[in-house]
JSON list of C-alpha atoms and ligand atoms in Angstrom, two decimals:
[
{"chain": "A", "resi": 90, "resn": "UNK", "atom": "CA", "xyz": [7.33, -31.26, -16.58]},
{"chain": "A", "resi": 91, "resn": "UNK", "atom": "CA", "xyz": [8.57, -28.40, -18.90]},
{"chain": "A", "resi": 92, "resn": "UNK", "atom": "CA", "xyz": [6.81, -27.86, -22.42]},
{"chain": "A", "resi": 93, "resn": "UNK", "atom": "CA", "xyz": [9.57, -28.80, -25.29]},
{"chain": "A", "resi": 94, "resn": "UNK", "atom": "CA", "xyz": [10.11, -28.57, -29.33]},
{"chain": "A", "resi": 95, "resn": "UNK", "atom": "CA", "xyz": [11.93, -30.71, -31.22]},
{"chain": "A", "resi": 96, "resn": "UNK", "atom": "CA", "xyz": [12.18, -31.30, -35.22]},
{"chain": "A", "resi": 97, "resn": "UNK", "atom": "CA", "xyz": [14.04, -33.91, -36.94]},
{"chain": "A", "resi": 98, "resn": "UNK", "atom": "CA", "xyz": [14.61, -34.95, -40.00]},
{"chain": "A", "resi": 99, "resn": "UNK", "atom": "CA", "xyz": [15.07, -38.05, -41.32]},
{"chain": "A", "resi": 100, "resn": "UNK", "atom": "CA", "xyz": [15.00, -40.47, -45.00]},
{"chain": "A", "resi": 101, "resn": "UNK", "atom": "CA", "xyz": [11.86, -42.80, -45.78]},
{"chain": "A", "resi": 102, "resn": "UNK", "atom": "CA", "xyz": [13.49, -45.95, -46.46]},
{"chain": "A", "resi": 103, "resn": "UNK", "atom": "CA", "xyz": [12.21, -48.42, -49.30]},
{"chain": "A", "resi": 104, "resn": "UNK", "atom": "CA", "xyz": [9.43, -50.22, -46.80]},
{"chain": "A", "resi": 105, "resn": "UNK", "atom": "CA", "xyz": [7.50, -46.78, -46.72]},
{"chain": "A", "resi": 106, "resn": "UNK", "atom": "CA", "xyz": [4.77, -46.46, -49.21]},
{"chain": "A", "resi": 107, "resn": "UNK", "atom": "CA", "xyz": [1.80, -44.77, -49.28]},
{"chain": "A", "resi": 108, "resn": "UNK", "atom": "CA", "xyz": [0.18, -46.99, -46.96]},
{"chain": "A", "resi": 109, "resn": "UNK", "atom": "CA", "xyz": [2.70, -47.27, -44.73]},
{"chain": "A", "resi": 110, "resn": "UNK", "atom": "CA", "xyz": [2.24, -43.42, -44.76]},
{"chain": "A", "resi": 111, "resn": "UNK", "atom": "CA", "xyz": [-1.29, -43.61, -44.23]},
{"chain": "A", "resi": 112, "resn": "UNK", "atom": "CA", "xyz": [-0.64, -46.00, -41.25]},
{"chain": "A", "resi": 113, "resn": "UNK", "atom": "CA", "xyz": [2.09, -43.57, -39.63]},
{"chain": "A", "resi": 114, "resn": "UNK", "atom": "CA", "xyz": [-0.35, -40.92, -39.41]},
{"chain": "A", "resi": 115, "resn": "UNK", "atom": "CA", "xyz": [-2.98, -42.76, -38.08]},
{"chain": "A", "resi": 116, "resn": "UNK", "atom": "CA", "xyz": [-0.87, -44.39, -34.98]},
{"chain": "A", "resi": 117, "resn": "UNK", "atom": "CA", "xyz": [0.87, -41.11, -34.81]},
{"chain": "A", "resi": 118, "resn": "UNK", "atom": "CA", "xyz": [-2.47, -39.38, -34.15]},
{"chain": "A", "resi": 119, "resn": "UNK", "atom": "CA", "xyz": [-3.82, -41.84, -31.59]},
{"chain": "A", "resi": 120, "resn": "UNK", "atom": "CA", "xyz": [-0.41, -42.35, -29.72]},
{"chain": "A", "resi": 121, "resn": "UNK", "atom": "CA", "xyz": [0.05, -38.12, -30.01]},
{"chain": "A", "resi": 122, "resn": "UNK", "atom": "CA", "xyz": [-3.53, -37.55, -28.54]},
{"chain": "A", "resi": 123, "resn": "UNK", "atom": "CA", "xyz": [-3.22, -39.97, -25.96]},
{"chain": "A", "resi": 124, "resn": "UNK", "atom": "CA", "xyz": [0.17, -38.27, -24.99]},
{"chain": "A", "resi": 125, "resn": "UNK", "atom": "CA", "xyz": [-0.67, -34.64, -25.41]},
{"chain": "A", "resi": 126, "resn": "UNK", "atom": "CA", "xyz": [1.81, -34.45, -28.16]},
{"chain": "A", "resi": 127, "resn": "UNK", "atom": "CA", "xyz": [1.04, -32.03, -30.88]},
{"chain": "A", "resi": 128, "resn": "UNK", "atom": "CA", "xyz": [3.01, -31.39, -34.35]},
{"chain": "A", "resi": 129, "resn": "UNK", "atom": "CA", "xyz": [3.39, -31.32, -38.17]},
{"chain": "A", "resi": 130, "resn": "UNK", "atom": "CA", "xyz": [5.04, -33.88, -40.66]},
{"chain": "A", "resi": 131, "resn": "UNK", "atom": "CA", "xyz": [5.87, -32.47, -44.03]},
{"chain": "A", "resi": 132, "resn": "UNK", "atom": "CA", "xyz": [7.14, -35.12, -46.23]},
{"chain": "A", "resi": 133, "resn": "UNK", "atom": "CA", "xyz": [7.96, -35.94, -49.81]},
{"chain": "A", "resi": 134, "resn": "UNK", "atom": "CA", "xyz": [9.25, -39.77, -51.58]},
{"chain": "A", "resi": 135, "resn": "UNK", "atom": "CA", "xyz": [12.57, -38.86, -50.48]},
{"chain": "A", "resi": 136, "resn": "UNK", "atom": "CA", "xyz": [12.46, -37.20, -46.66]},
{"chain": "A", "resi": 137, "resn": "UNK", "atom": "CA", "xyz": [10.37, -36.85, -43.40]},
{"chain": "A", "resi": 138, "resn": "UNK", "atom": "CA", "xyz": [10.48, -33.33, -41.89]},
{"chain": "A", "resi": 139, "resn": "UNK", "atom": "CA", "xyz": [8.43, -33.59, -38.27]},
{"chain": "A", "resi": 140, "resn": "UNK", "atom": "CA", "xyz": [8.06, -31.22, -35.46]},
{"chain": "A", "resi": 141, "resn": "UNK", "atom": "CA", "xyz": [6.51, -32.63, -31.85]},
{"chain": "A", "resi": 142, "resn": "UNK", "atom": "CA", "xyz": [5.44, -30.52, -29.11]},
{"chain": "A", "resi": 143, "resn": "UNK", "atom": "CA", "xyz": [5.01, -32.08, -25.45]},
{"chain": "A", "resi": 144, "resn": "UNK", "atom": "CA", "xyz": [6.12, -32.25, -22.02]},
{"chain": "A", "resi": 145, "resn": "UNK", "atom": "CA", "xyz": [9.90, -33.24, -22.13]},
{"chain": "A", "resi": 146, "resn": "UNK", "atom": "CA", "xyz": [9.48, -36.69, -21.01]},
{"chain": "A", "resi": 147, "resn": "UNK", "atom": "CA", "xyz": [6.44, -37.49, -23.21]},
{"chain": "A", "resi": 148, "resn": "UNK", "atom": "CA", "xyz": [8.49, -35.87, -26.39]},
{"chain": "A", "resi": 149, "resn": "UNK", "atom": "CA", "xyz": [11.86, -37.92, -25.24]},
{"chain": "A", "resi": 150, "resn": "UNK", "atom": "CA", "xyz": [9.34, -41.27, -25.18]},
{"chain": "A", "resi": 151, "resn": "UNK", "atom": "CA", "xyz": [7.91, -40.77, -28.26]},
{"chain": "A", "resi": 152, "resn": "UNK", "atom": "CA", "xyz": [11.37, -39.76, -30.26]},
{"chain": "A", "resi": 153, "resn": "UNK", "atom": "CA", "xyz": [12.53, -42.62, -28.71]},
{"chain": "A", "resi": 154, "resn": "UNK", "atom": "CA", "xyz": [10.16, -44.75, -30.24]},
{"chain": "A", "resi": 155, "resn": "UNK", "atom": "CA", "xyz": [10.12, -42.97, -33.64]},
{"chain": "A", "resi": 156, "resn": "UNK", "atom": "CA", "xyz": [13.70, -43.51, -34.19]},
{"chain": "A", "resi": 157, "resn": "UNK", "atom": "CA", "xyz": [13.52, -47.31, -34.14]},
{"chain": "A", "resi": 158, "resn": "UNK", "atom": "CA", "xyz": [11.36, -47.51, -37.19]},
{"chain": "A", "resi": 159, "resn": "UNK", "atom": "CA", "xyz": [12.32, -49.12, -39.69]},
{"chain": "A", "resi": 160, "resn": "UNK", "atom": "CA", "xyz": [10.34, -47.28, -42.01]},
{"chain": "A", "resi": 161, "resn": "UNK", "atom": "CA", "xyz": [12.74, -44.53, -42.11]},
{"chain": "A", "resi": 162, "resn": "UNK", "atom": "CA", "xyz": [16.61, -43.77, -41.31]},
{"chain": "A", "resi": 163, "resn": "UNK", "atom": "CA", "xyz": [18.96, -41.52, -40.32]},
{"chain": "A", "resi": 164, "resn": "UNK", "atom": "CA", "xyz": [16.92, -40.00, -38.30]},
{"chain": "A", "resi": 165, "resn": "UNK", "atom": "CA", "xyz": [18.24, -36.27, -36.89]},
{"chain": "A", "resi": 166, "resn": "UNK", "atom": "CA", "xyz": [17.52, -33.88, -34.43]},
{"chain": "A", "resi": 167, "resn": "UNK", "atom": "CA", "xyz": [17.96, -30.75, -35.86]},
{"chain": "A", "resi": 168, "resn": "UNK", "atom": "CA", "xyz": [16.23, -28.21, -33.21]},
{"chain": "A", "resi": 169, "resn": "UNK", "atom": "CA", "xyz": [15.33, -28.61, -29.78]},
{"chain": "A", "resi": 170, "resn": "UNK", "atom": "CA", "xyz": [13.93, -25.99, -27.00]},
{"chain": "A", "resi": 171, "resn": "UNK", "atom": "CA", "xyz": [11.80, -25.49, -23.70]},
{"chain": "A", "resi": 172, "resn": "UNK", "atom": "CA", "xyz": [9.08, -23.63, -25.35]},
{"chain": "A", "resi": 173, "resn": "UNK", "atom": "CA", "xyz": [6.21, -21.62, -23.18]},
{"chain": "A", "resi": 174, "resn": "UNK", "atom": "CA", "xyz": [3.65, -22.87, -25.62]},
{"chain": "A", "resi": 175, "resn": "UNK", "atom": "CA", "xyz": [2.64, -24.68, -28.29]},
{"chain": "A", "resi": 176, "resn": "UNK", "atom": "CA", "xyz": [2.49, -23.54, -31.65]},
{"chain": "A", "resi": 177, "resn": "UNK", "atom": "CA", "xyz": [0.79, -27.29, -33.25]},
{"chain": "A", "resi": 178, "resn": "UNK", "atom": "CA", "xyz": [-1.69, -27.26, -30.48]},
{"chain": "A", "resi": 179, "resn": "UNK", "atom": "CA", "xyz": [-4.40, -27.80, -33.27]},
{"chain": "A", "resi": 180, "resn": "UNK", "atom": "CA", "xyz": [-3.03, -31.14, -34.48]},
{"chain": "A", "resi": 181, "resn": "UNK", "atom": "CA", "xyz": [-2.16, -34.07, -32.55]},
{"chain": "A", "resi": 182, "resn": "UNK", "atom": "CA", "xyz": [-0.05, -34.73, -36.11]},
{"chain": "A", "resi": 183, "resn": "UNK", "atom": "CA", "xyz": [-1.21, -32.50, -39.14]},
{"chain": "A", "resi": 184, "resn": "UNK", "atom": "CA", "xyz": [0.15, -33.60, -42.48]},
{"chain": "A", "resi": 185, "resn": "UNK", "atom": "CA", "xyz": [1.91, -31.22, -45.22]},
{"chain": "A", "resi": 186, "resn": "UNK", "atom": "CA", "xyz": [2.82, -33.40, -48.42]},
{"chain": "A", "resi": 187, "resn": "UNK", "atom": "CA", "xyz": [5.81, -31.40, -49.93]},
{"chain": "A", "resi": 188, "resn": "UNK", "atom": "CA", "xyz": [3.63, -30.36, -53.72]},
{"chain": "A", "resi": 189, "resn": "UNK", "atom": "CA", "xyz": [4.48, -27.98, -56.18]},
{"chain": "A", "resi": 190, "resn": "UNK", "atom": "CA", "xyz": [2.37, -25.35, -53.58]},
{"chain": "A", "resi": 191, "resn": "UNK", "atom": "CA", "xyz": [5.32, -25.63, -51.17]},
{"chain": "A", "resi": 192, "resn": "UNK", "atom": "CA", "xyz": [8.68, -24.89, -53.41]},
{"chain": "A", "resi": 193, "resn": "UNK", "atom": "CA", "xyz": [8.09, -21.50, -52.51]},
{"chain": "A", "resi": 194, "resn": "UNK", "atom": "CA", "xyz": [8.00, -22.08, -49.22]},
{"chain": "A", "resi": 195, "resn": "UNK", "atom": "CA", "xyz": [11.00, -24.23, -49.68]},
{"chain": "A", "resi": 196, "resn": "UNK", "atom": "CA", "xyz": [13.02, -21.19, -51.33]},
{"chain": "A", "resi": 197, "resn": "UNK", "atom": "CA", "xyz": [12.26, -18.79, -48.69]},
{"chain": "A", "resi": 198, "resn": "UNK", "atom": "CA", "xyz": [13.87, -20.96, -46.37]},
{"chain": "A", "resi": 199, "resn": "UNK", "atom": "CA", "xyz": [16.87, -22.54, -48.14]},
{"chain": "A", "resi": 200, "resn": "UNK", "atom": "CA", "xyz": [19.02, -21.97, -51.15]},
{"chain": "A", "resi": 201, "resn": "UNK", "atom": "CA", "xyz": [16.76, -24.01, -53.48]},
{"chain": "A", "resi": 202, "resn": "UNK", "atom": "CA", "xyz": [13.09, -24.39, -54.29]},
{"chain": "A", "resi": 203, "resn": "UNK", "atom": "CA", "xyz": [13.82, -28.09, -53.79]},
{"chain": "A", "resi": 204, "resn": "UNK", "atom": "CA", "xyz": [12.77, -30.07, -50.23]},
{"chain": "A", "resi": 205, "resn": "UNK", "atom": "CA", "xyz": [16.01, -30.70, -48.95]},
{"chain": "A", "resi": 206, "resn": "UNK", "atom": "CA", "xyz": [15.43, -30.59, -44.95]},
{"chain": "A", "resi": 207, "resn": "UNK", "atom": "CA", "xyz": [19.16, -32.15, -44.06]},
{"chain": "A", "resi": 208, "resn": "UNK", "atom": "CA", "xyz": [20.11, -28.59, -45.33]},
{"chain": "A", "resi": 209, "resn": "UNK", "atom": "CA", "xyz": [18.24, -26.56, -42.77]},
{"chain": "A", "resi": 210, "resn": "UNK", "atom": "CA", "xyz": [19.17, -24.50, -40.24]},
{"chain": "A", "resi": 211, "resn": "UNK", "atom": "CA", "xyz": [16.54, -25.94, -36.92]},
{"chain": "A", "resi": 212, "resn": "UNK", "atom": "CA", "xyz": [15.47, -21.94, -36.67]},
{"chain": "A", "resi": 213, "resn": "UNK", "atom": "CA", "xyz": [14.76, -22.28, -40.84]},
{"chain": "A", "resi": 214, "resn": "UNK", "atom": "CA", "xyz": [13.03, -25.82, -40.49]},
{"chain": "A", "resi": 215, "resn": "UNK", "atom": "CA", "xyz": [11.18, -24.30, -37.49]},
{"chain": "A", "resi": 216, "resn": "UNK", "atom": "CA", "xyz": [9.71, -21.12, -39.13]},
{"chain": "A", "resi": 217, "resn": "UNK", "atom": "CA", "xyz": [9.12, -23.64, -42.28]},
{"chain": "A", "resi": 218, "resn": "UNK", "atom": "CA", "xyz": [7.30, -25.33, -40.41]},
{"chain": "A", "resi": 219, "resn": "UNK", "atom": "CA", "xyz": [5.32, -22.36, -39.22]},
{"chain": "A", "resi": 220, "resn": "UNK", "atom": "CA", "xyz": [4.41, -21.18, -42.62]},
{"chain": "A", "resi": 221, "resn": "UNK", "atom": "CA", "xyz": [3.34, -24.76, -43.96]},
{"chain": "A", "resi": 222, "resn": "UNK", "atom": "CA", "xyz": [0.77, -25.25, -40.93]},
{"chain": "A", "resi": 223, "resn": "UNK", "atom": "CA", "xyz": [-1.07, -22.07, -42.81]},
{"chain": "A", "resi": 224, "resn": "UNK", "atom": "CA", "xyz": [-1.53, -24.61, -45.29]},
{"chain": "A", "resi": 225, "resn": "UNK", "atom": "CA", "xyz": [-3.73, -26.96, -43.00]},
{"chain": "A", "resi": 226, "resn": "UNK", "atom": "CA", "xyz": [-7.24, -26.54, -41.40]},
{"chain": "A", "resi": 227, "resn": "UNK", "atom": "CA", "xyz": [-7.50, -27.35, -37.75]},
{"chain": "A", "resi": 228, "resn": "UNK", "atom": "CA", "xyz": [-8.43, -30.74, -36.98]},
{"chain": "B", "resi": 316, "resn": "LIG", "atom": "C1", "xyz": [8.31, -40.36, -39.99]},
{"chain": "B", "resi": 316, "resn": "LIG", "atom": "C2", "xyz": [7.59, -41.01, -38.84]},
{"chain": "B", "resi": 316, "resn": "LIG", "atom": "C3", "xyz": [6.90, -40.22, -37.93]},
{"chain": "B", "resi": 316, "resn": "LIG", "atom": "C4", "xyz": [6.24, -40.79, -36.86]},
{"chain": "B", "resi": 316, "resn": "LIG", "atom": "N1", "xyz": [5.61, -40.00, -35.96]},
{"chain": "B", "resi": 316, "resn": "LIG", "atom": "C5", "xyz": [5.02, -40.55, -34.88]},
{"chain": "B", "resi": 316, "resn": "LIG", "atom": "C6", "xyz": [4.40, -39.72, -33.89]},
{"chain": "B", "resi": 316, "resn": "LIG", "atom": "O1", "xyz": [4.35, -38.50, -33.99]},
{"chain": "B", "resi": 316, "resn": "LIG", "atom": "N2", "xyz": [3.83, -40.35, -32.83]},
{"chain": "B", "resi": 316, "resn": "LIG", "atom": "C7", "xyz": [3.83, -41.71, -32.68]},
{"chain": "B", "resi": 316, "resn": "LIG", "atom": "O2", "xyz": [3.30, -42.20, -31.68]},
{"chain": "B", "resi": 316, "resn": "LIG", "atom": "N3", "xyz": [4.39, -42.50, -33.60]},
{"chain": "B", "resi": 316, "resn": "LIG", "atom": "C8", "xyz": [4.98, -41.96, -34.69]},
{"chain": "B", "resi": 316, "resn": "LIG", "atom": "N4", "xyz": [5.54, -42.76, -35.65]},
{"chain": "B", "resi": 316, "resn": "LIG", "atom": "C9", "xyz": [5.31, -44.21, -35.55]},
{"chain": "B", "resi": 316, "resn": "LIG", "atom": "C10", "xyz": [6.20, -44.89, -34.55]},
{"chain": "B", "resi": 316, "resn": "LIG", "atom": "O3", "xyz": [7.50, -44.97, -35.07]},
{"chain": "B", "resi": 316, "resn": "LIG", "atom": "C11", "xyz": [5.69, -46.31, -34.28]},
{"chain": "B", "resi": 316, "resn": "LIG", "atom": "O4", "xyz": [5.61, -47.05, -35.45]},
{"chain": "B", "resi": 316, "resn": "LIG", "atom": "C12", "xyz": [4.32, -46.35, -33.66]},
{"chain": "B", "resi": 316, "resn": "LIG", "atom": "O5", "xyz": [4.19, -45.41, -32.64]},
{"chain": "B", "resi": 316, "resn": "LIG", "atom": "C13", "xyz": [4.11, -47.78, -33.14]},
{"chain": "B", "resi": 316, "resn": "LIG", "atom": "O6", "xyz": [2.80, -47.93, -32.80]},
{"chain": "B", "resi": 316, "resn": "LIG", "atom": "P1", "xyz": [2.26, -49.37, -32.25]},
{"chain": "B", "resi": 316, "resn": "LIG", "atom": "O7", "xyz": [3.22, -49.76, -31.14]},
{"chain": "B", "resi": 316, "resn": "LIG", "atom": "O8", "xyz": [0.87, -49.08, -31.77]},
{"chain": "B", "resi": 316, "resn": "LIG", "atom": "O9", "xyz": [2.31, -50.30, -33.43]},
{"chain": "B", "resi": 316, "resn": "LIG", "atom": "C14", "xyz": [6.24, -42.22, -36.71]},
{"chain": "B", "resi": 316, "resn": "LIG", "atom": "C15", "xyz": [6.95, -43.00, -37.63]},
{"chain": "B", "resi": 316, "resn": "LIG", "atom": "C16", "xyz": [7.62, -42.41, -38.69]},
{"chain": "B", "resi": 316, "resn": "LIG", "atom": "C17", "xyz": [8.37, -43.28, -39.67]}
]
């Protein structure tokens, strides 16, 4: 089964707090290790950014399965592709809270310091992505 990227994005709704945070990466990391699924989710109170890495079927599963939660909404793909390999690898889901640390980050990639993923190109939210995991030690 082919290797595969996709990002979404997608709006916390009023049920997700920080403990339902803390709980989302905890399942996400057992469910992702048990799957081979790697990634990132960068986040702030207002929006989920989240890349997975996987094996087409496991990544279509697990979207699937994201997208029902009610602990977010309108949830969007925004970049998909059959990658050759992984650039996650290191995290089965590694967390990036959006801070004051990443405005810069958000500037290079769109018109405003400001995280505002529904405005990025998937090839801007991807190489965001890149630069944010330089940001996170290896599990
Ligand atoms: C923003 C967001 C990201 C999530 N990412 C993942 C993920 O990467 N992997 C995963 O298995 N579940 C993820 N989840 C959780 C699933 O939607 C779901 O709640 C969980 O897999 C259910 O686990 P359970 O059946 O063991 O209760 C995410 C949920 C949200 C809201």
């Amino acid at each position: 089964m082919p290797l595969a990227r996709l990002i979404y994005v997608s709006t916390l709704s009023e049920k997700c707090d920080a403990l339902a945070l803390q709980d989302i990466l905890t399942k996400s990391r057992e469910h992702n290790e048990e799957r081979n699924i790697t990634g990132l989710l960068s986040h702030n109170s207002e929006y989920f950014l989240q890349c997975l890495e996987g094996s087409r079927e496991e990544l279509n599963n697990t979207y699937n399965h994201i997208i029902n939660d009610s602990r977010h909404n309108n949830v969007t793909i925004i970049y998909y592709e059959e990658i050759h390999s992984r650039q996650f690898g290191d995290w089965s889901m590694g967390d990036v809270p959006q801070t004051h640390l990443t405005s810069l980050i958000n500037l290079q990639f769109s018109g405003s310091d400001e995280f505002k993923p529904y405005d990025l190109t998937g090839k801007s939210a991807y190489l965001m992505l890149l630069e944010l995991k330089q940001h996170l030690p290896s599990e």
